[in-house]
GROMACS .gro file of C-alpha atoms in nm:
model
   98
    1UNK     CA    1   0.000   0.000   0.000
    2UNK     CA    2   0.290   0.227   0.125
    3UNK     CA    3   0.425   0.191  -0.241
    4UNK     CA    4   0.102   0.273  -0.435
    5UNK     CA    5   0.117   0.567  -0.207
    6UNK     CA    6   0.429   0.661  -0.236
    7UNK     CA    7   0.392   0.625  -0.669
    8UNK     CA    8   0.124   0.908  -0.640
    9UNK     CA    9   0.248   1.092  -0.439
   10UNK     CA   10   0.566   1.130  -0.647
   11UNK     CA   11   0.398   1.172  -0.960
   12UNK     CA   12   0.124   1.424  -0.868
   13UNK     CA   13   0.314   1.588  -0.605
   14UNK     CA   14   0.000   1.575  -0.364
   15UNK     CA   15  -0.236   1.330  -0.247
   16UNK     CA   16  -0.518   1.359   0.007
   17UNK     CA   17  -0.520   1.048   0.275
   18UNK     CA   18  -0.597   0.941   0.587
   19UNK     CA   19  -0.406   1.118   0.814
   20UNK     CA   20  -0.217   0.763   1.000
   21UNK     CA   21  -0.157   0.667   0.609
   22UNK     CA   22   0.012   1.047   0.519
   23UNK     CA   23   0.265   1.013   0.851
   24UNK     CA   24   0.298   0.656   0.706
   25UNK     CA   25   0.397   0.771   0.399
   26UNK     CA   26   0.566   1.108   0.495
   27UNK     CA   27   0.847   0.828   0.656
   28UNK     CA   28   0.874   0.552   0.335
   29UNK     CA   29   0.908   0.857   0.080
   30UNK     CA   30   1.221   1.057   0.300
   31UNK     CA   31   1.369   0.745   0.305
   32UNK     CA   32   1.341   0.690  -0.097
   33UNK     CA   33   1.408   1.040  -0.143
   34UNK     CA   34   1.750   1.046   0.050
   35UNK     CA   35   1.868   0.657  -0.104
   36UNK     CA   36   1.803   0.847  -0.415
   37UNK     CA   37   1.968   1.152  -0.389
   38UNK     CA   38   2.294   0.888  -0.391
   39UNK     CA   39   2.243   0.957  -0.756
   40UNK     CA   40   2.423   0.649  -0.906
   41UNK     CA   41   2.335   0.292  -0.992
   42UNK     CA   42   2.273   0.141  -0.632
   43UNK     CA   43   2.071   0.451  -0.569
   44UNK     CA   44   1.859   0.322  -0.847
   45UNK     CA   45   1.786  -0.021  -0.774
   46UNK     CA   46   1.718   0.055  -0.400
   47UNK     CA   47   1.416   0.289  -0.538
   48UNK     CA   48   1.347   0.080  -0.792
   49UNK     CA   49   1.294  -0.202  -0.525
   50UNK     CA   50   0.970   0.043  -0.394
   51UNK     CA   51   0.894   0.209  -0.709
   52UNK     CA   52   0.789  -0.008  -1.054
   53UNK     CA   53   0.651   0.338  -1.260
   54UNK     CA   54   0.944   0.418  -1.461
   55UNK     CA   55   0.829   0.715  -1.558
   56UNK     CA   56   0.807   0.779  -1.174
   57UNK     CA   57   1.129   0.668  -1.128
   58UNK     CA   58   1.275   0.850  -1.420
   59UNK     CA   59   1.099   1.218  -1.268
   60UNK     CA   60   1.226   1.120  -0.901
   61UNK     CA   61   1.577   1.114  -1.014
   62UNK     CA   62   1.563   1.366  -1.326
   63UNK     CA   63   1.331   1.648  -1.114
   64UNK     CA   64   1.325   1.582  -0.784
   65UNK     CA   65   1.642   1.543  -0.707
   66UNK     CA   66   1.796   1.852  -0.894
   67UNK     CA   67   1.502   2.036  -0.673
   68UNK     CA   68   1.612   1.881  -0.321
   69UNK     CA   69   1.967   1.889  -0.346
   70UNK     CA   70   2.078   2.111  -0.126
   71UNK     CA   71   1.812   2.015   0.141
   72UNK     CA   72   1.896   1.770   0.390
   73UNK     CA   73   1.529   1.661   0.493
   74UNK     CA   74   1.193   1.758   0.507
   75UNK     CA   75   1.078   1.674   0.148
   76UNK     CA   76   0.702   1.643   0.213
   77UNK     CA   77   0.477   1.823   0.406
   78UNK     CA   78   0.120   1.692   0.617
   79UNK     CA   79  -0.192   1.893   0.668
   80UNK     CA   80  -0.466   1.826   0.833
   81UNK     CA   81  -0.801   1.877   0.643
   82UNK     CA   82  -1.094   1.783   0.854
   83UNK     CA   83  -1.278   1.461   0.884
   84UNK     CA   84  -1.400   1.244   0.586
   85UNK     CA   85  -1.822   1.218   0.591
   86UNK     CA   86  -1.885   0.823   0.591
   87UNK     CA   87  -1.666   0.781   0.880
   88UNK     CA   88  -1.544   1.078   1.051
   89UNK     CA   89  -1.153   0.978   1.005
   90UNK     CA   90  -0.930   1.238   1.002
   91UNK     CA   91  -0.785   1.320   0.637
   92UNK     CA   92  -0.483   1.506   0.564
   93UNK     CA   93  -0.307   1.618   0.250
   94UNK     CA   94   0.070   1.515   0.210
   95UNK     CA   95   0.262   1.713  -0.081
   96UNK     CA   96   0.601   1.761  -0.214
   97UNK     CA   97   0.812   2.103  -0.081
   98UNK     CA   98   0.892   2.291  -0.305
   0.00000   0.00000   0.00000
């Protein structure tokens, strides 16, 4: 699920979640984020363990990483949005820094 997740997030820069599933995923997608920014082939493989879009994979290391190169952490950000009608749980969106 974490990997789904993680896909969208990466390719639309923002998803809206549950809020448990957005910390979830804030933690899996710094991880990828920082093996990646390793920038050579090991780099690659270990995200392309978690990550099977290539075209994900291809604007993780081609935009992403020229954008958080000089950062050392904090790639995504979590917001709290309210609570979702069927079942009051408490939503939040996640989303790329810029």
């Amino acid at each position: 699920m974490l990997r789904n997740l993680a896909t969208d997030l990466f390719m639309h820069e923002k998803i809206k979640t549950t809020f448990a599933r957005a910390k979830e995923l804030q933690r899996f997608s710094e991880r990828l984020i920082t093996k990646a920014k390793g920038n050579n082939l090991t780099a690659r493989r270990a995200v392309d363990r978690d990550i099977k879009d290539k075209a994900v994979l291809k604007k993780i290391f081609e935009v992403l990483l020229p954008r958080y190169s000089d950062r050392k952490g904090g790639y995504t950000q979590v917001y709290k949005i309210g609570q979702r009608m069927g079942d009051s749980a408490l939503m939040s969106l996640i989303r790329l820094v810029q």
